[in-house]
C-alpha positions as MATLAB code, in Angstrom:
seq = 'MSTRVLAAGDHFVLNRLLVDAVRAETTADLEFSELTLPWPVVPFGRVAEVDEASGTEDELIEALQGVRICVTQMAPLTRRVLEACPDLEFFGVSRGGPVNANLEAATEHGVAVAFAPGRNAAATAEHTLGMIMAAVRRIPQTHADLHAGLWRGDYYRYEEVGPEIEGSTVGLVGYGAVGSRVARMLNALGATVLVHDPYAADLGDVAELVSLDELLSRAQILSLHARVTPETTGMIGAAELAALPEGAVVVNCARGALLDYDALCDALDKGHLYGAACDVFPEEPIPAGSRLLTTPNLTVTPHLAGASKQTAMNAARILAKDVARHLAGAPLQHCANPEALKSR';
ca = [
      94.377   49.282  163.274;
      92.847   47.654  160.175;
      88.976   48.768  158.729;
      86.208   45.647  159.324;
      84.943   44.734  155.352;
      82.162   43.559  155.251;
      81.146   41.367  152.023;
      76.980   40.714  151.425;
      77.545   38.003  148.192;
      75.349   36.193  146.724;
      75.124   32.980  144.267;
      76.037   35.792  141.530;
      78.229   38.281  143.037;
      80.484   35.873  145.094;
      82.164   36.941  148.569;
      85.425   36.080  147.295;
      85.068   37.907  143.863;
      83.746   40.793  145.909;
      86.878   40.114  148.625;
      89.276   39.780  145.778;
      88.710   42.944  143.812;
      89.620   44.753  146.923;
      92.301   43.017  147.679;
      94.126   44.392  144.539;
      93.219   47.812  144.681;
      93.999   49.201  148.017;
      96.572   47.468  149.825;
      95.181   48.963  153.397;
      95.108   46.919  156.324;
      91.174   45.646  156.365;
      89.348   43.086  157.758;
      87.308   41.468  155.231;
      83.781   39.415  157.449;
      81.217   37.066  154.925;
      77.070   37.774  155.192;
      76.385   35.462  151.671;
      72.604   36.966  150.638;
      70.030   34.106  148.901;
      69.713   35.666  145.488;
      68.885   33.992  143.253;
      68.159   29.986  144.343;
      65.454   32.675  146.530;
      64.246   35.425  144.160;
      64.451   39.296  145.672;
      61.753   41.333  146.601;
      60.774   44.612  148.715;
      62.597   44.604  151.640;
      61.432   47.377  154.592;
      60.623   50.305  152.136;
      63.610   49.129  149.591;
      63.362   46.580  146.339;
      65.195   44.416  145.165;
      66.424   43.638  147.825;
      68.028   39.640  149.210;
      67.794   38.416  152.531;
      66.566   40.479  155.888;
      67.581   43.798  157.428;
      68.318   41.575  161.053;
      70.734   39.356  159.530;
      72.370   42.455  157.884;
      72.783   44.713  161.606;
      74.591   41.421  163.018;
      76.655   41.272  160.189;
      77.560   44.689  160.342;
      78.446   45.702  163.890;
      82.343   47.125  164.119;
      81.801   47.866  160.577;
      83.346   50.398  158.075;
      82.594   49.294  154.432;
      80.539   46.836  152.779;
      80.091   45.600  149.964;
      77.045   43.884  148.322;
      74.983   42.860  145.556;
      71.699   43.327  146.861;
      71.643   43.489  150.633;
      68.919   45.742  151.954;
      70.565   49.134  153.721;
      66.693   50.650  154.843;
      66.773   53.408  157.898;
      66.149   50.373  160.585;
      69.645   48.766  159.450;
      71.384   52.813  159.339;
      70.071   53.687  162.674;
      71.645   49.764  164.194;
      75.251   49.837  162.388;
      77.044   54.004  163.627;
      79.701   52.606  162.724;
      79.694   52.290  158.815;
      80.105   55.149  156.407;
      81.132   53.032  153.371;
      77.258   51.071  151.022;
      78.125   49.691  147.447;
      76.339   48.216  145.950;
      77.515   45.851  142.478;
      74.995   47.238  140.686;
      74.200   49.153  137.269;
      71.392   51.204  139.887;
      71.669   51.288  144.370;
      67.087   50.186  144.679;
      67.841   48.056  147.111;
      69.608   51.830  149.243;
      66.594   53.822  151.198;
      69.540   57.143  149.697;
      67.675   58.620  152.050;
      68.848   58.386  154.861;
      71.871   56.907  154.841;
      72.471   60.705  153.781;
      71.286   62.025  156.650;
      73.187   59.016  158.422;
      76.837   59.972  156.415;
      76.697   57.047  154.822;
      78.204   57.206  151.033;
      76.290   54.803  148.971;
      78.033   53.624  145.370;
      77.152   51.644  142.635;
      78.753   49.752  138.828;
      77.230   51.663  136.039;
      77.763   49.586  132.740;
      78.800   46.487  135.007;
      76.019   44.642  132.209;
      75.712   46.270  129.595;
      78.029   43.511  127.124;
      76.018   40.973  128.360;
      72.329   42.238  127.748;
      73.521   43.639  124.478;
      74.560   40.304  124.014;
      71.509   38.645  125.287;
      69.508   40.946  123.073;
      70.666   40.312  120.000;
      69.885   36.700  120.439;
      66.902   37.516  121.393;
      65.997   38.791  118.627;
      67.450   36.486  116.582;
      65.298   33.626  118.554;
      62.263   35.848  118.162;
      62.684   36.056  114.137;
      63.761   32.704  112.724;
      61.938   31.068  115.782;
      64.224   29.224  117.565;
      62.298   27.832  120.699;
      59.774   26.560  119.045;
      61.270   25.172  116.428;
      63.741   22.797  119.467;
      60.536   22.603  121.931;
      58.293   21.298  118.761;
      61.435   19.206  116.912;
      62.234   17.283  121.600;
      57.787   16.517  121.302;
      58.694   14.347  118.293;
      57.530   16.889  115.606;
      58.740   17.782  111.892;
      57.502   20.607  111.731;
      58.172   21.649  107.509;
      55.015   23.948  107.636;
      57.493   26.108  109.609;
      59.300   26.716  106.291;
      56.375   28.437  104.313;
      56.814   31.455  103.081;
      53.523   33.007  105.618;
      55.930   31.321  108.360;
      58.663   32.540  108.051;
      60.422   35.619  109.613;
      62.848   38.928  108.415;
      66.908   38.185  108.028;
      68.734   40.818  110.988;
      70.445   42.394  106.711;
      68.342   44.456  105.172;
      66.014   45.274  107.899;
      65.695   48.528  109.688;
      66.048   47.223  113.514;
      64.647   50.947  116.787;
      66.037   51.291  119.480;
      64.485   52.915  122.408;
      67.962   54.532  124.406;
      71.131   54.793  123.299;
      72.873   54.351  126.275;
      75.719   51.520  126.680;
      73.528   48.627  126.138;
      71.908   49.792  123.624;
      75.247   52.205  122.062;
      76.747   48.066  121.649;
      73.590   46.828  119.976;
      73.536   49.446  117.520;
      76.944   48.748  116.759;
      76.764   45.058  116.652;
      73.322   44.875  114.229;
      75.146   47.846  112.318;
      78.057   45.650  112.092;
      75.385   42.538  110.976;
      74.265   44.809  107.826;
      70.555   46.133  109.455;
      69.441   49.658  109.869;
      69.215   50.604  112.698;
      67.483   54.046  114.302;
      67.505   55.052  117.446;
      65.326   57.171  119.835;
      66.674   58.977  122.980;
      65.961   62.312  123.772;
      69.708   62.699  125.066;
      71.829   60.704  122.480;
      74.178   63.204  120.288;
      75.943   62.886  117.477;
      75.747   58.506  116.524;
      78.028   59.196  113.861;
      77.090   56.157  110.434;
      75.815   53.571  113.180;
      73.100   54.678  113.269;
      70.309   57.944  112.845;
      68.125   59.425  115.306;
      64.402   59.965  114.662;
      61.520   60.764  116.427;
      59.586   58.203  118.194;
      56.495   58.253  115.836;
      58.940   57.622  112.657;
      60.790   55.085  114.781;
      57.732   53.140  115.256;
      56.666   53.485  111.548;
      60.022   52.515  109.575;
      61.011   49.429  112.763;
      60.606   45.685  111.441;
      61.763   45.050  114.749;
      61.638   47.656  117.795;
      64.250   47.455  120.695;
      63.730   48.516  124.253;
      66.454   49.857  126.522;
      65.600   52.620  127.900;
      66.049   54.068  131.531;
      62.179   53.556  133.792;
      61.271   57.678  134.583;
      57.706   58.862  134.658;
      58.163   60.228  131.013;
      59.028   56.304  129.391;
      57.007   54.051  132.019;
      54.265   52.672  129.706;
      55.433   54.298  126.698;
      54.492   51.152  124.676;
      51.731   50.144  124.574;
      48.323   49.106  122.830;
      48.619   52.585  119.694;
      52.237   51.873  119.666;
      52.805   48.131  119.032;
      49.260   49.752  116.013;
      52.057   52.364  114.848;
      54.856   48.629  114.042;
      54.889   48.040  110.616;
      52.920   44.038  110.084;
      54.523   41.941  111.298;
      57.555   43.253  112.585;
      59.440   41.690  116.413;
      59.656   43.116  119.467;
      62.664   43.069  122.090;
      62.372   44.078  125.600;
      65.972   43.597  128.117;
      65.455   46.580  129.581;
      62.749   47.146  132.201;
      59.011   45.851  131.714;
      57.167   48.614  133.622;
      58.168   50.178  129.072;
      56.189   48.460  127.812;
      51.476   47.030  128.186;
      52.470   42.981  127.835;
      48.680   42.908  127.816;
      48.927   45.338  124.082;
      51.963   43.093  123.475;
      49.552   40.452  123.925;
      46.945   41.249  122.047;
      48.824   42.291  119.389;
      50.597   38.279  119.294;
      47.863   36.575  119.463;
      45.702   39.011  116.299;
      48.771   38.595  113.960;
      49.068   41.702  113.812;
      53.307   41.446  115.487;
      55.255   38.132  113.728;
      57.136   37.469  117.351;
      58.504   39.295  120.826;
      61.077   38.516  123.259;
      60.979   39.500  126.953;
      63.583   39.114  129.340;
      61.070   41.972  131.553;
      58.042   41.774  133.521;
      55.981   43.437  135.091;
      55.534   41.077  137.443;
      59.093   38.726  138.593;
      58.883   35.516  138.104;
      55.698   35.683  136.290;
      52.427   33.857  137.901;
      50.779   30.800  137.018;
      48.315   31.557  134.209;
      49.463   34.606  133.050;
      49.316   35.539  129.220;
      52.571   35.314  128.733;
      52.884   32.058  129.012;
      50.609   30.851  126.712;
      50.742   33.787  123.792;
      51.767   31.970  120.569;
      55.280   33.366  119.321;
      56.482   34.995  122.088;
      59.474   33.738  123.590;
      60.893   34.148  127.323;
      63.776   34.085  129.593;
      63.001   34.115  133.217;
      65.631   38.134  133.391;
      68.930   36.773  133.726;
      70.417   38.797  130.431;
      72.624   40.678  131.460;
      74.514   36.966  134.033;
      77.860   36.249  132.581;
      80.511   35.441  134.858;
      81.575   38.372  133.582;
      79.284   41.257  134.906;
      79.757   39.461  138.506;
      83.465   40.143  138.565;
      82.367   43.597  136.316;
      81.462   44.667  139.400;
      83.646   43.341  142.091;
      85.626   44.816  140.404;
      84.251   48.996  139.789;
      83.089   48.645  142.962;
      85.881   48.049  144.451;
      87.549   50.930  143.055;
      85.649   53.300  145.051;
      86.176   51.215  147.854;
      89.890   51.922  147.264;
      89.066   55.421  146.442;
      87.092   55.889  149.936;
      89.738   55.154  151.460;
      92.281   57.287  149.890;
      89.832   60.029  150.844;
      89.465   60.603  147.362;
      85.884   61.666  145.995;
      84.368   58.374  144.189;
      83.326   57.928  140.864;
      79.946   55.814  141.127;
      78.290   57.709  144.078;
      74.819   57.838  143.793;
      74.054   60.054  147.124;
      77.519   62.394  147.154;
      75.731   64.393  149.700;
      76.352   62.195  152.995;
      79.986   62.867  153.197;
      78.682   66.223  153.823;
      76.208   65.612  156.388;
      78.908   62.904  158.680;
];
């Protein structure tokens, strides 16, 4: 008898990517059905008790009837969904973390939740490097001026130009899959790279491990790559920004909760910072009238650092490998709730 699988993709991690990846990893007899969720055409949000989800509980409940395996990116795995779908045993989230899944409820119902760490590490690292370059060379501002018919020769004045990456000291807060890639890129460009990460060990010749205070006192460019925890939430505020050298640049392509954005705008308005570039924010989309849209020398992008074709394909492949392990009765490589199978 075939195993029913629901591919609940969206307009980024496509259903065909999920289906093709699973088929490539297993020869099991599978019967696929599909549900296309509206993200990113419609922004994700909170659905019942889970965050950053797309679609509704009702449509997912209907699509999951008789389904044992679901592979998705944004579908909401809530307590209500779990209670209404007793056949479900595996829920794969093709993201770095399964924030759209109620792990406690999934464990109670014996549903294993898998995820896809590192799927967008290369894309996010490349975007970070692009944001650093955009900020230090003021590429967005000069582009906008030219489109407005202004040839801003005054940007060539000594007081207006920024630093080169080569020869600069760059501080990275966090040295995981993204931060370590950024460090290697910057090292290749001739920067001196400092790292603050309590979990990092030997960094070799790529970077120097230092305290946060030392990093802030030396870094001409600060880039954030830490995970959000109670300890890291708001870790870069007014005092930390003030500790940076005059004319420093701040980049955040990690999580909005790491940075005090009012303090960032204040530091830009006062001229203490030369520039900043952010891909993540405390509220997304950015509300109309926000200072983030009017503060000078602040480059913003709409949370798309991880957006690449390779990210979508990587996400599907990582998840598909755990689908194959589940079907074979083998331990999952990336399981967020390993106790789930014991309770089934």
